[in-house]
Amino acid sequence: MSDFSERLFSPARLGSVTLRNRVIKAATYEGMCPGGIPAPALTRHHVELIRGGVGMTTVAYCAVAPNGRTFAQQMYMREEVITPLRELTAAVHHHNGAVSLQLGHCGYFTKNSEYVGRGPLGPSFGVNEYGITAGMPFAKAMTEDDIAGVIEQFGLAAERTVRAGFDAIELHVGHGYLLSQFLSPAVNRRRDRWGGSLENRARLPLAVLARVRRAVGPGFPLLAKINLRDGFSGGLELEESIEIVRMLEAAGIDAVVMSGGFTAKNPFYLFRGEAPLREMIEVEKNPLQRLVLRMTGSSLIRSYPFEEMYFLEDALEVRKAVKVPLVLLGGLLSIYSLERAMAEGFDFVALGRALIADPDLVNRMQSGEITRSRCTSCNKCVAEMDRNGVRCVL
Ligand SMILES: Cc1cc2nc3c(=O)[nH]c(=O)nc-3n(C[C@H](O)[C@H](O)[C@H](O)COP(=O)(O)O)c2cc1C
């Protein structure tokens, strides 16, 4: 075994917690919460990943409040979900694994049919591309009270996350969700203390981090998933995202997961590879949305060529600039990529699709049985999550 694979498969500290190795399952929306309540399938899914060898698994997107959902079926943090989540975290711990929960707020990026109030709300007035066919085509600018309310919602959700037995929280600061909307110069056009300079645009993510830290206490592992780039003209670029990582580091984040893309504008930037349009049309329940996808999908939904470790080059620039633990993500499929990540000084790796395709990938790589996931980046798992729960079609 090389020194780098030894490092990969050795225990590592994340905040006050020790993970048994450096492989994290990235948050991939499971579609296993009918009515927003975690079903036993969600526990089985994460236990399978832990039994397959990952050090820590991540339960995907849980909104901090009802209006933080992108669509109505999504889980949001409330008393009713704590008992099923406690069962999930206990089952993961029984198999000697760790589990994180991704907490987020969608901001204006929503088609939630249960939305209550004057929303969708984001940093500034604009078009809600995602909500057009759901009758929510415009975003309104949040007021000071709205912003204070969201910060508080993150804090309360974090408290409940701890009560549900999670080992860590991942704050969703990327992919064009609320905190990423505030960071994005293209979307945040505010002229008050929440917009304009990078310091102002970063004020909300940092206020959320401070409130969440207060809720969970020192030492509790907090990760932030950020964008290296928004991936469209006028959006956040690497130079500023490096500054954002510096700010998160100074504010006491325990690790930063590096991603990119803005789901409402370039949904496949964050994945690369084929856009599975036919499957997306099949699973779309809204007839109007289905029609729009059929008529305009191929021009609206651009695909981006896949290459292994597609965020590496940008992530290396971040690595040079900060000391905070960094998680390399994006098209990691083979043991060689994982070893390379270690060699380049990243602290953890996160894998999404490779582990959907092969939940026992880590064990099989560690034993030398296989060197590469069978994932072909066909992205059909992205459509599958809306059918009967996320799965690999291979
Ligand atoms: C089916 C599916 C669902 C996803 N859901 C989420 C999500 O809820 N939150 C998130 O931050 N990223 C989500 N992602 C993105 C992944 O976390 C990851 O950033 C992306 O797939 C790139 O990593 P990979 O090349 O290892 O798959 C999802 C990805 C897939 C394939």
PDB file of C-alpha atoms and ligand atoms in Angstrom, residues 25-30 58-62 74 102 170 172-175 177 225 257-260 270-272 306-307 309-311 328-333 350-356 375 377 379-385 390-391, ligand 1:
ATOM      1  CA  LYS A  25     -20.066  10.215   1.033  1.00  0.00           C
ATOM      2  CA  ALA A  26     -21.138  13.507  -0.603  1.00  0.00           C
ATOM      3  CA  ALA A  27     -24.729  14.642  -0.102  1.00  0.00           C
ATOM      4  CA  THR A  28     -26.822  13.205  -2.915  1.00  0.00           C
ATOM      5  CA  TYR A  29     -30.537  13.841  -2.520  1.00  0.00           C
ATOM      6  CA  GLU A  30     -32.031  10.463  -1.732  1.00  0.00           C
ATOM      7  CA  THR A  58     -23.979  12.721   4.527  1.00  0.00           C
ATOM      8  CA  VAL A  59     -27.757  12.833   4.638  1.00  0.00           C
ATOM      9  CA  ALA A  60     -28.608  15.175   1.782  1.00  0.00           C
ATOM     10  CA  TYR A  61     -30.441  18.433   1.724  1.00  0.00           C
ATOM     11  CA  CYS A  62     -32.578  19.101   4.773  1.00  0.00           C
ATOM     12  CA  GLN A  74     -38.288  17.670   0.789  1.00  0.00           C
ATOM     13  CA  GLN A 102     -26.614  18.856   5.096  1.00  0.00           C
ATOM     14  CA  GLU A 170     -22.640  20.493   6.414  1.00  0.00           C
ATOM     15  CA  HIS A 172     -24.963  24.311   2.012  1.00  0.00           C
ATOM     16  CA  VAL A 173     -23.199  27.441   0.803  1.00  0.00           C
ATOM     17  CA  GLY A 174     -23.042  26.398  -2.852  1.00  0.00           C
ATOM     18  CA  HIS A 175     -25.026  25.423  -5.940  1.00  0.00           C
ATOM     19  CA  TYR A 177     -29.037  27.976  -2.807  1.00  0.00           C
ATOM     20  CA  LYS A 225     -19.970  23.200   0.899  1.00  0.00           C
ATOM     21  CA  VAL A 257     -16.094  21.001   0.624  1.00  0.00           C
ATOM     22  CA  MET A 258     -15.295  22.507  -2.767  1.00  0.00           C
ATOM     23  CA  SER A 259     -17.924  22.332  -5.498  1.00  0.00           C
ATOM     24  CA  GLY A 260     -19.337  24.710  -8.084  1.00  0.00           C
ATOM     25  CA  LEU A 270     -21.766  20.672 -10.809  1.00  0.00           C
ATOM     26  CA  PHE A 271     -21.956  17.132 -12.225  1.00  0.00           C
ATOM     27  CA  ARG A 272     -20.367  17.252 -15.678  1.00  0.00           C
ATOM     28  CA  PHE A 306     -16.754  15.088 -17.719  1.00  0.00           C
ATOM     29  CA  GLU A 307     -13.177  14.552 -16.710  1.00  0.00           C
ATOM     30  CA  MET A 309     -11.194  15.229 -10.723  1.00  0.00           C
ATOM     31  CA  TYR A 310     -12.791  18.128 -12.568  1.00  0.00           C
ATOM     32  CA  PHE A 311     -12.423  20.617  -9.692  1.00  0.00           C
ATOM     33  CA  LEU A 328     -11.796  17.460  -2.653  1.00  0.00           C
ATOM     34  CA  LEU A 329     -14.925  16.537  -4.599  1.00  0.00           C
ATOM     35  CA  GLY A 330     -15.976  16.196  -8.218  1.00  0.00           C
ATOM     36  CA  GLY A 331     -15.506  13.184 -10.436  1.00  0.00           C
ATOM     37  CA  LEU A 332     -13.401  11.104  -8.090  1.00  0.00           C
ATOM     38  CA  LEU A 333     -13.785   7.590  -9.431  1.00  0.00           C
ATOM     39  CA  ALA A 350     -16.024  13.282  -1.011  1.00  0.00           C
ATOM     40  CA  LEU A 351     -17.675  11.012  -3.548  1.00  0.00           C
ATOM     41  CA  GLY A 352     -21.237  11.132  -4.790  1.00  0.00           C
ATOM     42  CA  ARG A 353     -22.009   9.147  -7.914  1.00  0.00           C
ATOM     43  CA  ALA A 354     -19.181   6.653  -7.498  1.00  0.00           C
ATOM     44  CA  LEU A 355     -20.759   5.569  -4.212  1.00  0.00           C
ATOM     45  CA  ILE A 356     -24.276   5.500  -5.636  1.00  0.00           C
ATOM     46  CA  CYS A 375     -19.893   4.893 -12.622  1.00  0.00           C
ATOM     47  CA  SER A 377     -21.287   9.718 -15.232  1.00  0.00           C
ATOM     48  CA  ASN A 379     -26.230  11.084 -14.491  1.00  0.00           C
ATOM     49  CA  LYS A 380     -29.347   8.953 -14.690  1.00  0.00           C
ATOM     50  CA  CYS A 381     -29.185   8.716 -10.884  1.00  0.00           C
ATOM     51  CA  VAL A 382     -30.128  12.399 -10.902  1.00  0.00           C
ATOM     52  CA  ALA A 383     -33.479  11.558 -12.508  1.00  0.00           C
ATOM     53  CA  GLU A 384     -33.884   8.384 -10.434  1.00  0.00           C
ATOM     54  CA  MET A 385     -34.004  10.310  -7.152  1.00  0.00           C
ATOM     55  CA  VAL A 390     -31.707   7.551  -5.781  1.00  0.00           C
ATOM     56  CA  ARG A 391     -30.071   4.505  -7.377  1.00  0.00           C
TER      57      ARG A 391
HETATM   58  C1  LIG B   1     -28.481  12.159  -7.444  1.00  0.00           C
HETATM   59  C2  LIG B   1     -27.696  13.310  -6.915  1.00  0.00           C
HETATM   60  C3  LIG B   1     -28.259  14.161  -5.951  1.00  0.00           C
HETATM   61  C4  LIG B   1     -27.525  15.219  -5.409  1.00  0.00           C
HETATM   62  N1  LIG B   1     -28.043  15.966  -4.392  1.00  0.00           N
HETATM   63  C5  LIG B   1     -27.271  16.905  -3.772  1.00  0.00           C
HETATM   64  C6  LIG B   1     -27.733  17.575  -2.613  1.00  0.00           C
HETATM   65  O1  LIG B   1     -28.816  17.330  -2.090  1.00  0.00           O
HETATM   66  N2  LIG B   1     -26.914  18.512  -2.072  1.00  0.00           N
HETATM   67  C7  LIG B   1     -25.665  18.787  -2.595  1.00  0.00           C
HETATM   68  O2  LIG B   1     -24.950  19.635  -2.065  1.00  0.00           O
HETATM   69  N3  LIG B   1     -25.221  18.160  -3.683  1.00  0.00           N
HETATM   70  C8  LIG B   1     -25.968  17.212  -4.264  1.00  0.00           C
HETATM   71  N4  LIG B   1     -25.469  16.507  -5.330  1.00  0.00           N
HETATM   72  C9  LIG B   1     -24.104  16.824  -5.817  1.00  0.00           C
HETATM   73  C10 LIG B   1     -23.073  15.927  -5.171  1.00  0.00           C
HETATM   74  O3  LIG B   1     -22.977  16.114  -3.782  1.00  0.00           O
HETATM   75  C11 LIG B   1     -21.683  16.191  -5.763  1.00  0.00           C
HETATM   76  O4  LIG B   1     -21.381  17.541  -5.497  1.00  0.00           O
HETATM   77  C12 LIG B   1     -21.634  15.925  -7.260  1.00  0.00           C
HETATM   78  O5  LIG B   1     -22.350  14.753  -7.605  1.00  0.00           O
HETATM   79  C13 LIG B   1     -20.181  15.757  -7.736  1.00  0.00           C
HETATM   80  O6  LIG B   1     -19.553  14.689  -7.069  1.00  0.00           O
HETATM   81  P1  LIG B   1     -19.345  13.248  -7.791  1.00  0.00           P
HETATM   82  O7  LIG B   1     -18.617  13.499  -9.055  1.00  0.00           O
HETATM   83  O8  LIG B   1     -18.530  12.455  -6.798  1.00  0.00           O
HETATM   84  O9  LIG B   1     -20.682  12.657  -8.021  1.00  0.00           O
HETATM   85  C14 LIG B   1     -26.203  15.458  -5.872  1.00  0.00           C
HETATM   86  C15 LIG B   1     -25.648  14.609  -6.837  1.00  0.00           C
HETATM   87  C16 LIG B   1     -26.368  13.540  -7.352  1.00  0.00           C
HETATM   88  C17 LIG B   1     -25.715  12.640  -8.352  1.00  0.00           C
END
